[in-house]
Amino acid sequence: MEYHFKNDSKDADEVKFSEDIGPELEECKIKIRRGFWTTVVVAVLTLIMAIVTNYESGLVAILDSSYFYDVAVCVFLAIGIYYKSRVSALLMLSYYVISKVIQINQTGKASGVVIAIIIAVLLTQATLAAFKYHRLRKQLNPDYKSTSKRTWWLATPVNTILSLVLVLFLLVESGFWVPTSLMSEETLSISHVETLRDNNIINSDEKIELFFSEGLTSILEGGNVVTNSRVISYETLDGELYIYSAPFSEVSFVGIEEKGTAISYSQIYVETYDGGSFYLLSPHDHKEDETFVNTIKTKADLAQAGS
């Protein structure tokens, strides 16, 4: 008995599939569909996380969160997987596995690892099935082209951009790229935290609450830190690292001295009771400078009220 598929314009060359190859191809389609729906589920769950964690800050914060960027990536890759794209399936598998490994490495917790393994297995099956699908189609019809010219011109730029996003993600999380936004210890890569500790910028028992670096290629070029016990500014000049800091109990004044522009950071002035002073630099597009100031003021008030 021969295995037949629905005869339509899209799958016209599948009508005469042999009994051996027909079921294999159908199995590939099923696994690719599973990969598509798995990606959709990941996107939905990530969107929920973006809303829950940024609900109080409003829509702008939700759209600007790292979770929402993950959602956008998943949506684009899901579309590619739906159309049996091998590159999209491989990118989604890589993106998901690498992000989970980094997440576990950063938090030291393997919560949800069973679900993560199931998702990774489904994405792996979809990726292998996508490659096998096109190989079978080519085997049955030597003239078969996996991608039309129009699809190629549409998909190639998208896949290229997503590949660059994946590479950038790896660079940031591995510590080879300086984050450009305000970070906390939970969102800062372990390698960056270790760099700060190894260079005695923060102590081993300090917890980073706010961090921003104005460096281009390394966070050691310059940075600004608020920990659970003090405020810190540091910079590297002529190869030498300079660190300026003050415990919250000694901070007498903090305020924005000069608001940033489109090409510059805000300058935050910190003064201590003994007459010392130094500056912090901060982005300002989403009021990060105000976050710095308000956090330092609150901690200074609490420290001085208890002394």
PDB file of C-alpha atoms in Angstrom:
ATOM      1  CA  MET A   1       0.000   0.000   0.000  1.00  0.00           C
ATOM      2  CA  GLU A   2       1.347   3.424  -0.924  1.00  0.00           C
ATOM      3  CA  TYR A   3       1.403   6.385   1.423  1.00  0.00           C
ATOM      4  CA  HIS A   4      -0.341   9.446  -0.017  1.00  0.00           C
ATOM      5  CA  PHE A   5      -0.555  13.065   1.075  1.00  0.00           C
ATOM      6  CA  LYS A   6      -3.114  15.709   0.324  1.00  0.00           C
ATOM      7  CA  ASN A   7      -2.660  16.905  -3.228  1.00  0.00           C
ATOM      8  CA  ASP A   8      -2.279  20.677  -3.182  1.00  0.00           C
ATOM      9  CA  SER A   9      -0.007  23.180  -4.917  1.00  0.00           C
ATOM     10  CA  LYS A  10       2.302  23.405  -1.957  1.00  0.00           C
ATOM     11  CA  ASP A  11       2.962  19.652  -1.692  1.00  0.00           C
ATOM     12  CA  ALA A  12       2.364  18.556  -5.276  1.00  0.00           C
ATOM     13  CA  ASP A  13       5.521  16.469  -5.410  1.00  0.00           C
ATOM     14  CA  GLU A  14       4.539  14.529  -2.254  1.00  0.00           C
ATOM     15  CA  VAL A  15       1.646  12.706  -3.923  1.00  0.00           C
ATOM     16  CA  LYS A  16       3.849   9.897  -5.264  1.00  0.00           C
ATOM     17  CA  PHE A  17       5.910   9.288  -2.152  1.00  0.00           C
ATOM     18  CA  SER A  18       6.877   5.703  -1.605  1.00  0.00           C
ATOM     19  CA  GLU A  19       5.677   3.622   1.318  1.00  0.00           C
ATOM     20  CA  ASP A  20       9.110   3.883   2.982  1.00  0.00           C
ATOM     21  CA  ILE A  21       9.661   7.626   2.740  1.00  0.00           C
ATOM     22  CA  GLY A  22       6.069   8.877   3.157  1.00  0.00           C
ATOM     23  CA  PRO A  23       5.724   8.012   6.872  1.00  0.00           C
ATOM     24  CA  GLU A  24       9.230   9.372   7.594  1.00  0.00           C
ATOM     25  CA  LEU A  25       8.325  12.685   6.061  1.00  0.00           C
ATOM     26  CA  GLU A  26       5.076  12.860   7.996  1.00  0.00           C
ATOM     27  CA  GLU A  27       6.960  12.115  11.208  1.00  0.00           C
ATOM     28  CA  CYS A  28       9.316  14.987  10.415  1.00  0.00           C
ATOM     29  CA  LYS A  29       6.348  17.319   9.966  1.00  0.00           C
ATOM     30  CA  ILE A  30       4.903  16.278  13.321  1.00  0.00           C
ATOM     31  CA  LYS A  31       8.185  16.919  15.134  1.00  0.00           C
ATOM     32  CA  ILE A  32       8.625  20.295  13.416  1.00  0.00           C
ATOM     33  CA  ARG A  33       5.088  21.276  14.462  1.00  0.00           C
ATOM     34  CA  ARG A  34       5.930  20.276  18.035  1.00  0.00           C
ATOM     35  CA  GLY A  35       9.004  22.479  17.841  1.00  0.00           C
ATOM     36  CA  PHE A  36       6.859  25.358  16.570  1.00  0.00           C
ATOM     37  CA  TRP A  37       4.332  25.051  19.411  1.00  0.00           C
ATOM     38  CA  THR A  38       7.120  24.596  21.948  1.00  0.00           C
ATOM     39  CA  THR A  39       8.634  27.879  20.795  1.00  0.00           C
ATOM     40  CA  VAL A  40       5.233  29.561  21.014  1.00  0.00           C
ATOM     41  CA  VAL A  41       4.820  28.311  24.593  1.00  0.00           C
ATOM     42  CA  VAL A  42       8.297  29.615  25.507  1.00  0.00           C
ATOM     43  CA  ALA A  43       7.396  33.005  23.989  1.00  0.00           C
ATOM     44  CA  VAL A  44       4.097  33.184  25.902  1.00  0.00           C
ATOM     45  CA  LEU A  45       5.690  32.221  29.235  1.00  0.00           C
ATOM     46  CA  THR A  46       8.463  34.759  28.685  1.00  0.00           C
ATOM     47  CA  LEU A  47       5.902  37.452  27.853  1.00  0.00           C
ATOM     48  CA  ILE A  48       4.088  36.680  31.105  1.00  0.00           C
ATOM     49  CA  MET A  49       7.397  37.072  32.967  1.00  0.00           C
ATOM     50  CA  ALA A  50       7.998  40.412  31.236  1.00  0.00           C
ATOM     51  CA  ILE A  51       4.566  41.668  32.317  1.00  0.00           C
ATOM     52  CA  VAL A  52       4.738  40.352  35.887  1.00  0.00           C
ATOM     53  CA  THR A  53       8.239  41.695  36.638  1.00  0.00           C
ATOM     54  CA  ASN A  54       7.627  45.124  35.082  1.00  0.00           C
ATOM     55  CA  TYR A  55       3.891  45.626  35.638  1.00  0.00           C
ATOM     56  CA  GLU A  56       4.273  48.402  38.208  1.00  0.00           C
ATOM     57  CA  SER A  57       6.740  50.319  36.002  1.00  0.00           C
ATOM     58  CA  GLY A  58       4.339  50.502  33.065  1.00  0.00           C
ATOM     59  CA  LEU A  59       4.230  49.544  29.403  1.00  0.00           C
ATOM     60  CA  VAL A  60       7.526  51.215  28.454  1.00  0.00           C
ATOM     61  CA  ALA A  61       9.410  49.169  31.045  1.00  0.00           C
ATOM     62  CA  ILE A  62       7.761  45.983  29.796  1.00  0.00           C
ATOM     63  CA  LEU A  63       8.713  46.685  26.183  1.00  0.00           C
ATOM     64  CA  ASP A  64      12.266  47.617  27.197  1.00  0.00           C
ATOM     65  CA  SER A  65      12.878  44.588  29.420  1.00  0.00           C
ATOM     66  CA  SER A  66      15.255  41.793  28.421  1.00  0.00           C
ATOM     67  CA  TYR A  67      12.311  39.392  28.690  1.00  0.00           C
ATOM     68  CA  PHE A  68      10.497  41.220  25.902  1.00  0.00           C
ATOM     69  CA  TYR A  69      13.549  40.989  23.656  1.00  0.00           C
ATOM     70  CA  ASP A  70      13.491  37.235  24.245  1.00  0.00           C
ATOM     71  CA  VAL A  71       9.826  37.202  23.245  1.00  0.00           C
ATOM     72  CA  ALA A  72      10.598  38.984  19.972  1.00  0.00           C
ATOM     73  CA  VAL A  73      13.381  36.522  19.160  1.00  0.00           C
ATOM     74  CA  CYS A  74      11.135  33.534  19.925  1.00  0.00           C
ATOM     75  CA  VAL A  75       8.310  34.896  17.741  1.00  0.00           C
ATOM     76  CA  PHE A  76      10.585  35.378  14.726  1.00  0.00           C
ATOM     77  CA  LEU A  77      12.130  31.938  15.159  1.00  0.00           C
ATOM     78  CA  ALA A  78       8.716  30.326  15.643  1.00  0.00           C
ATOM     79  CA  ILE A  79       7.642  31.696  12.255  1.00  0.00           C
ATOM     80  CA  GLY A  80      10.768  30.228  10.694  1.00  0.00           C
ATOM     81  CA  ILE A  81      10.214  26.834  12.327  1.00  0.00           C
ATOM     82  CA  TYR A  82       6.599  26.838  11.109  1.00  0.00           C
ATOM     83  CA  TYR A  83       7.945  27.101   7.568  1.00  0.00           C
ATOM     84  CA  LYS A  84      10.426  24.276   8.308  1.00  0.00           C
ATOM     85  CA  SER A  85      13.511  26.495   8.410  1.00  0.00           C
ATOM     86  CA  ARG A  86      16.593  24.581   9.515  1.00  0.00           C
ATOM     87  CA  VAL A  87      18.419  27.739  10.516  1.00  0.00           C
ATOM     88  CA  SER A  88      15.512  28.973  12.670  1.00  0.00           C
ATOM     89  CA  ALA A  89      15.191  25.613  14.413  1.00  0.00           C
ATOM     90  CA  LEU A  90      18.919  25.461  15.110  1.00  0.00           C
ATOM     91  CA  LEU A  91      19.015  29.067  16.349  1.00  0.00           C
ATOM     92  CA  MET A  92      16.059  28.488  18.683  1.00  0.00           C
ATOM     93  CA  LEU A  93      17.646  25.357  20.136  1.00  0.00           C
ATOM     94  CA  SER A  94      20.981  27.134  20.651  1.00  0.00           C
ATOM     95  CA  TYR A  95      19.359  30.263  22.085  1.00  0.00           C
ATOM     96  CA  TYR A  96      17.259  28.308  24.572  1.00  0.00           C
ATOM     97  CA  VAL A  97      19.946  25.892  25.769  1.00  0.00           C
ATOM     98  CA  ILE A  98      22.630  28.571  26.137  1.00  0.00           C
ATOM     99  CA  SER A  99      20.284  30.956  27.987  1.00  0.00           C
ATOM    100  CA  LYS A 100      19.293  28.203  30.423  1.00  0.00           C
ATOM    101  CA  VAL A 101      22.892  27.185  31.072  1.00  0.00           C
ATOM    102  CA  ILE A 102      23.837  30.808  31.761  1.00  0.00           C
ATOM    103  CA  GLN A 103      20.767  31.269  33.980  1.00  0.00           C
ATOM    104  CA  ILE A 104      21.674  28.243  36.096  1.00  0.00           C
ATOM    105  CA  ASN A 105      25.299  29.367  36.233  1.00  0.00           C
ATOM    106  CA  GLN A 106      24.297  32.851  37.414  1.00  0.00           C
ATOM    107  CA  THR A 107      21.731  31.821  40.020  1.00  0.00           C
ATOM    108  CA  GLY A 108      23.361  28.579  41.134  1.00  0.00           C
ATOM    109  CA  LYS A 109      19.892  27.010  41.080  1.00  0.00           C
ATOM    110  CA  ALA A 110      18.558  24.326  38.764  1.00  0.00           C
ATOM    111  CA  SER A 111      14.884  25.072  39.348  1.00  0.00           C
ATOM    112  CA  GLY A 112      12.619  24.000  36.511  1.00  0.00           C
ATOM    113  CA  VAL A 113      15.356  21.839  35.033  1.00  0.00           C
ATOM    114  CA  VAL A 114      12.942  19.002  34.165  1.00  0.00           C
ATOM    115  CA  ILE A 115      10.731  21.303  32.087  1.00  0.00           C
ATOM    116  CA  ALA A 116      13.824  22.860  30.520  1.00  0.00           C
ATOM    117  CA  ILE A 117      15.093  19.412  29.489  1.00  0.00           C
ATOM    118  CA  ILE A 118      11.716  18.514  27.951  1.00  0.00           C
ATOM    119  CA  ILE A 119      11.680  21.766  25.965  1.00  0.00           C
ATOM    120  CA  ALA A 120      15.285  21.227  24.847  1.00  0.00           C
ATOM    121  CA  VAL A 121      14.457  17.668  23.708  1.00  0.00           C
ATOM    122  CA  LEU A 122      11.447  18.862  21.687  1.00  0.00           C
ATOM    123  CA  LEU A 123      13.516  21.610  20.061  1.00  0.00           C
ATOM    124  CA  THR A 124      16.306  19.123  19.303  1.00  0.00           C
ATOM    125  CA  GLN A 125      13.813  16.781  17.652  1.00  0.00           C
ATOM    126  CA  ALA A 126      12.400  19.662  15.606  1.00  0.00           C
ATOM    127  CA  THR A 127      15.875  20.724  14.480  1.00  0.00           C
ATOM    128  CA  LEU A 128      16.876  17.211  13.388  1.00  0.00           C
ATOM    129  CA  ALA A 129      13.481  16.743  11.726  1.00  0.00           C
ATOM    130  CA  ALA A 130      13.859  19.998   9.754  1.00  0.00           C
ATOM    131  CA  PHE A 131      17.181  18.830   8.304  1.00  0.00           C
ATOM    132  CA  LYS A 132      15.812  15.355   7.586  1.00  0.00           C
ATOM    133  CA  TYR A 133      12.661  16.762   5.965  1.00  0.00           C
ATOM    134  CA  HIS A 134      14.556  18.727   3.340  1.00  0.00           C
ATOM    135  CA  ARG A 135      16.967  15.858   2.782  1.00  0.00           C
ATOM    136  CA  LEU A 136      14.054  13.486   2.046  1.00  0.00           C
ATOM    137  CA  ARG A 137      12.398  16.013  -0.247  1.00  0.00           C
ATOM    138  CA  LYS A 138      15.649  16.358  -2.190  1.00  0.00           C
ATOM    139  CA  GLN A 139      16.035  12.595  -2.348  1.00  0.00           C
ATOM    140  CA  LEU A 140      12.590  12.182  -3.875  1.00  0.00           C
ATOM    141  CA  ASN A 141      12.903  15.105  -6.225  1.00  0.00           C
ATOM    142  CA  PRO A 142      16.422  16.204  -7.294  1.00  0.00           C
ATOM    143  CA  ASP A 143      14.943  19.491  -8.557  1.00  0.00           C
ATOM    144  CA  TYR A 144      13.445  20.301  -5.152  1.00  0.00           C
ATOM    145  CA  LYS A 145      14.514  23.655  -3.669  1.00  0.00           C
ATOM    146  CA  SER A 146      14.073  24.036   0.073  1.00  0.00           C
ATOM    147  CA  THR A 147      13.699  27.803  -0.192  1.00  0.00           C
ATOM    148  CA  SER A 148      12.174  29.983  -2.870  1.00  0.00           C
ATOM    149  CA  LYS A 149      14.021  33.117  -3.945  1.00  0.00           C
ATOM    150  CA  ARG A 150      11.448  35.333  -2.262  1.00  0.00           C
ATOM    151  CA  THR A 151      11.653  33.396   1.000  1.00  0.00           C
ATOM    152  CA  TRP A 152      15.441  33.409   0.844  1.00  0.00           C
ATOM    153  CA  TRP A 153      15.562  37.190   0.479  1.00  0.00           C
ATOM    154  CA  LEU A 154      13.115  37.600   3.372  1.00  0.00           C
ATOM    155  CA  ALA A 155      14.548  34.972   5.712  1.00  0.00           C
ATOM    156  CA  THR A 156      18.268  35.553   5.263  1.00  0.00           C
ATOM    157  CA  PRO A 157      18.358  39.083   6.770  1.00  0.00           C
ATOM    158  CA  VAL A 158      16.152  37.969   9.695  1.00  0.00           C
ATOM    159  CA  ASN A 159      18.272  34.901  10.417  1.00  0.00           C
ATOM    160  CA  THR A 160      21.433  36.970  10.131  1.00  0.00           C
ATOM    161  CA  ILE A 161      20.120  39.504  12.640  1.00  0.00           C
ATOM    162  CA  LEU A 162      19.026  36.759  15.032  1.00  0.00           C
ATOM    163  CA  SER A 163      22.426  35.098  14.730  1.00  0.00           C
ATOM    164  CA  LEU A 164      24.072  38.400  15.644  1.00  0.00           C
ATOM    165  CA  VAL A 165      21.673  38.742  18.593  1.00  0.00           C
ATOM    166  CA  LEU A 166      22.704  35.289  19.797  1.00  0.00           C
ATOM    167  CA  VAL A 167      26.397  36.158  19.466  1.00  0.00           C
ATOM    168  CA  LEU A 168      25.858  39.475  21.296  1.00  0.00           C
ATOM    169  CA  PHE A 169      23.950  37.643  24.025  1.00  0.00           C
ATOM    170  CA  LEU A 170      26.864  35.260  24.484  1.00  0.00           C
ATOM    171  CA  LEU A 171      29.378  38.115  24.557  1.00  0.00           C
ATOM    172  CA  VAL A 172      27.415  40.006  27.199  1.00  0.00           C
ATOM    173  CA  GLU A 173      26.787  36.999  29.415  1.00  0.00           C
ATOM    174  CA  SER A 174      30.320  35.683  29.127  1.00  0.00           C
ATOM    175  CA  GLY A 175      31.780  39.029  30.172  1.00  0.00           C
ATOM    176  CA  PHE A 176      33.362  39.949  26.829  1.00  0.00           C
ATOM    177  CA  TRP A 177      30.845  42.711  26.243  1.00  0.00           C
ATOM    178  CA  VAL A 178      29.982  45.609  28.528  1.00  0.00           C
ATOM    179  CA  PRO A 179      26.252  45.879  29.392  1.00  0.00           C
ATOM    180  CA  THR A 180      24.804  49.260  28.447  1.00  0.00           C
ATOM    181  CA  SER A 181      21.941  49.418  30.952  1.00  0.00           C
ATOM    182  CA  LEU A 182      21.529  49.610  34.706  1.00  0.00           C
ATOM    183  CA  MET A 183      22.121  46.167  36.219  1.00  0.00           C
ATOM    184  CA  SER A 184      21.757  44.362  39.540  1.00  0.00           C
ATOM    185  CA  GLU A 185      23.774  41.406  40.797  1.00  0.00           C
ATOM    186  CA  GLU A 186      20.986  39.087  39.616  1.00  0.00           C
ATOM    187  CA  THR A 187      21.187  40.363  36.036  1.00  0.00           C
ATOM    188  CA  LEU A 188      24.949  40.968  35.876  1.00  0.00           C
ATOM    189  CA  SER A 189      27.013  38.080  34.501  1.00  0.00           C
ATOM    190  CA  ILE A 190      29.049  36.058  36.987  1.00  0.00           C
ATOM    191  CA  SER A 191      32.259  36.923  35.140  1.00  0.00           C
ATOM    192  CA  HIS A 192      31.574  40.648  35.621  1.00  0.00           C
ATOM    193  CA  VAL A 193      30.858  40.183  39.333  1.00  0.00           C
ATOM    194  CA  GLU A 194      34.054  38.169  39.701  1.00  0.00           C
ATOM    195  CA  THR A 195      35.998  40.915  37.876  1.00  0.00           C
ATOM    196  CA  LEU A 196      34.740  43.499  40.366  1.00  0.00           C
ATOM    197  CA  ARG A 197      35.715  41.291  43.315  1.00  0.00           C
ATOM    198  CA  ASP A 198      39.080  40.226  41.897  1.00  0.00           C
ATOM    199  CA  ASN A 199      40.049  43.880  41.460  1.00  0.00           C
ATOM    200  CA  ASN A 200      38.895  44.803  44.990  1.00  0.00           C
ATOM    201  CA  ILE A 201      36.217  47.149  43.682  1.00  0.00           C
ATOM    202  CA  ILE A 202      33.665  45.368  45.865  1.00  0.00           C
ATOM    203  CA  ASN A 203      34.270  43.112  48.850  1.00  0.00           C
ATOM    204  CA  SER A 204      33.452  39.416  48.889  1.00  0.00           C
ATOM    205  CA  ASP A 205      30.577  39.971  51.358  1.00  0.00           C
ATOM    206  CA  GLU A 206      29.022  42.904  49.474  1.00  0.00           C
ATOM    207  CA  LYS A 207      25.908  42.533  47.354  1.00  0.00           C
ATOM    208  CA  ILE A 208      25.562  44.643  44.215  1.00  0.00           C
ATOM    209  CA  GLU A 209      22.240  46.458  44.081  1.00  0.00           C
ATOM    210  CA  LEU A 210      22.909  48.819  41.174  1.00  0.00           C
ATOM    211  CA  PHE A 211      25.682  48.726  38.586  1.00  0.00           C
ATOM    212  CA  PHE A 212      26.524  50.671  35.460  1.00  0.00           C
ATOM    213  CA  SER A 213      29.728  50.801  33.451  1.00  0.00           C
ATOM    214  CA  GLU A 214      30.595  53.441  30.884  1.00  0.00           C
ATOM    215  CA  GLY A 215      33.361  51.237  29.479  1.00  0.00           C
ATOM    216  CA  LEU A 216      33.443  50.290  25.818  1.00  0.00           C
ATOM    217  CA  THR A 217      35.388  47.020  25.876  1.00  0.00           C
ATOM    218  CA  SER A 218      35.765  46.294  29.592  1.00  0.00           C
ATOM    219  CA  ILE A 219      33.893  47.180  32.770  1.00  0.00           C
ATOM    220  CA  LEU A 220      37.282  48.066  34.312  1.00  0.00           C
ATOM    221  CA  GLU A 221      37.464  51.180  32.129  1.00  0.00           C
ATOM    222  CA  GLY A 222      35.006  52.831  34.476  1.00  0.00           C
ATOM    223  CA  GLY A 223      31.959  52.022  36.515  1.00  0.00           C
ATOM    224  CA  ASN A 224      29.483  52.976  39.223  1.00  0.00           C
ATOM    225  CA  VAL A 225      28.204  50.674  41.945  1.00  0.00           C
ATOM    226  CA  VAL A 226      25.704  50.805  44.765  1.00  0.00           C
ATOM    227  CA  THR A 227      26.097  47.867  47.151  1.00  0.00           C
ATOM    228  CA  ASN A 228      24.266  46.991  50.334  1.00  0.00           C
ATOM    229  CA  SER A 229      26.811  49.006  52.359  1.00  0.00           C
ATOM    230  CA  ARG A 230      28.328  51.806  50.235  1.00  0.00           C
ATOM    231  CA  VAL A 231      28.439  53.740  46.958  1.00  0.00           C
ATOM    232  CA  ILE A 232      31.419  53.264  44.655  1.00  0.00           C
ATOM    233  CA  SER A 233      32.875  54.934  41.565  1.00  0.00           C
ATOM    234  CA  TYR A 234      35.976  53.677  39.781  1.00  0.00           C
ATOM    235  CA  GLU A 235      37.996  54.372  36.644  1.00  0.00           C
ATOM    236  CA  THR A 236      41.180  53.228  34.940  1.00  0.00           C
ATOM    237  CA  LEU A 237      43.637  55.994  33.972  1.00  0.00           C
ATOM    238  CA  ASP A 238      46.966  55.242  32.286  1.00  0.00           C
ATOM    239  CA  GLY A 239      46.627  51.592  33.216  1.00  0.00           C
ATOM    240  CA  GLU A 240      46.007  52.254  36.918  1.00  0.00           C
ATOM    241  CA  LEU A 241      42.689  51.550  38.635  1.00  0.00           C
ATOM    242  CA  TYR A 242      41.337  54.298  40.920  1.00  0.00           C
ATOM    243  CA  ILE A 243      38.477  53.532  43.321  1.00  0.00           C
ATOM    244  CA  TYR A 244      36.378  56.150  45.147  1.00  0.00           C
ATOM    245  CA  SER A 245      33.789  55.063  47.698  1.00  0.00           C
ATOM    246  CA  ALA A 246      31.814  56.111  50.741  1.00  0.00           C
ATOM    247  CA  PRO A 247      29.755  54.142  53.282  1.00  0.00           C
ATOM    248  CA  PHE A 248      26.138  55.304  53.383  1.00  0.00           C
ATOM    249  CA  SER A 249      26.665  56.540  56.941  1.00  0.00           C
ATOM    250  CA  GLU A 250      29.144  59.130  55.621  1.00  0.00           C
ATOM    251  CA  VAL A 251      27.161  60.426  52.620  1.00  0.00           C
ATOM    252  CA  SER A 252      26.048  64.012  53.293  1.00  0.00           C
ATOM    253  CA  PHE A 253      24.698  64.862  49.844  1.00  0.00           C
ATOM    254  CA  VAL A 254      23.851  63.179  46.545  1.00  0.00           C
ATOM    255  CA  GLY A 255      22.187  64.721  43.522  1.00  0.00           C
ATOM    256  CA  ILE A 256      22.228  65.034  39.737  1.00  0.00           C
ATOM    257  CA  GLU A 257      24.658  67.822  38.933  1.00  0.00           C
ATOM    258  CA  GLU A 258      24.353  67.620  35.153  1.00  0.00           C
ATOM    259  CA  LYS A 259      21.593  65.838  33.266  1.00  0.00           C
ATOM    260  CA  GLY A 260      22.732  63.643  30.403  1.00  0.00           C
ATOM    261  CA  THR A 261      22.083  64.339  26.751  1.00  0.00           C
ATOM    262  CA  ALA A 262      21.649  62.131  23.709  1.00  0.00           C
ATOM    263  CA  ILE A 263      25.432  61.610  23.608  1.00  0.00           C
ATOM    264  CA  SER A 264      26.415  61.886  27.270  1.00  0.00           C
ATOM    265  CA  TYR A 265      25.622  60.372  30.660  1.00  0.00           C
ATOM    266  CA  SER A 266      24.162  62.130  33.666  1.00  0.00           C
ATOM    267  CA  GLN A 267      26.712  63.216  36.283  1.00  0.00           C
ATOM    268  CA  ILE A 268      25.734  62.439  39.873  1.00  0.00           C
ATOM    269  CA  TYR A 269      27.585  64.307  42.609  1.00  0.00           C
ATOM    270  CA  VAL A 270      28.306  62.506  45.900  1.00  0.00           C
ATOM    271  CA  GLU A 271      29.678  64.381  48.914  1.00  0.00           C
ATOM    272  CA  THR A 272      30.743  63.054  52.313  1.00  0.00           C
ATOM    273  CA  TYR A 273      30.758  64.650  55.774  1.00  0.00           C
ATOM    274  CA  ASP A 274      34.552  64.911  55.800  1.00  0.00           C
ATOM    275  CA  GLY A 275      34.482  67.119  52.708  1.00  0.00           C
ATOM    276  CA  GLY A 276      35.353  64.410  50.174  1.00  0.00           C
ATOM    277  CA  SER A 277      33.453  64.046  46.917  1.00  0.00           C
ATOM    278  CA  PHE A 278      33.299  62.067  43.682  1.00  0.00           C
ATOM    279  CA  TYR A 279      31.028  61.557  40.697  1.00  0.00           C
ATOM    280  CA  LEU A 280      28.916  58.730  39.345  1.00  0.00           C
ATOM    281  CA  LEU A 281      27.916  58.410  35.698  1.00  0.00           C
ATOM    282  CA  SER A 282      24.529  57.053  34.736  1.00  0.00           C
ATOM    283  CA  PRO A 283      22.286  56.654  31.687  1.00  0.00           C
ATOM    284  CA  HIS A 284      19.109  58.713  31.877  1.00  0.00           C
ATOM    285  CA  ASP A 285      16.745  57.564  29.132  1.00  0.00           C
ATOM    286  CA  HIS A 286      14.601  55.640  31.616  1.00  0.00           C
ATOM    287  CA  LYS A 287      15.405  57.753  34.696  1.00  0.00           C
ATOM    288  CA  GLU A 288      18.261  55.482  35.751  1.00  0.00           C
ATOM    289  CA  ASP A 289      20.054  58.515  37.184  1.00  0.00           C
ATOM    290  CA  GLU A 290      17.085  59.191  39.450  1.00  0.00           C
ATOM    291  CA  THR A 291      17.110  55.546  40.500  1.00  0.00           C
ATOM    292  CA  PHE A 292      20.765  55.902  41.499  1.00  0.00           C
ATOM    293  CA  VAL A 293      20.111  59.078  43.510  1.00  0.00           C
ATOM    294  CA  ASN A 294      16.952  57.838  45.229  1.00  0.00           C
ATOM    295  CA  THR A 295      18.554  54.520  46.169  1.00  0.00           C
ATOM    296  CA  ILE A 296      21.615  56.218  47.676  1.00  0.00           C
ATOM    297  CA  LYS A 297      19.466  58.742  49.556  1.00  0.00           C
ATOM    298  CA  THR A 298      17.259  56.023  51.020  1.00  0.00           C
ATOM    299  CA  LYS A 299      20.199  53.907  52.129  1.00  0.00           C
ATOM    300  CA  ALA A 300      22.042  56.918  53.547  1.00  0.00           C
ATOM    301  CA  ASP A 301      18.983  57.956  55.559  1.00  0.00           C
ATOM    302  CA  LEU A 302      18.561  54.443  56.961  1.00  0.00           C
ATOM    303  CA  ALA A 303      22.265  54.109  57.819  1.00  0.00           C
ATOM    304  CA  GLN A 304      22.428  57.487  59.533  1.00  0.00           C
ATOM    305  CA  ALA A 305      19.147  57.033  61.377  1.00  0.00           C
ATOM    306  CA  GLY A 306      20.461  53.846  62.930  1.00  0.00           C
ATOM    307  CA  SER A 307      23.845  55.308  63.961  1.00  0.00           C
TER     308      SER A 307
END
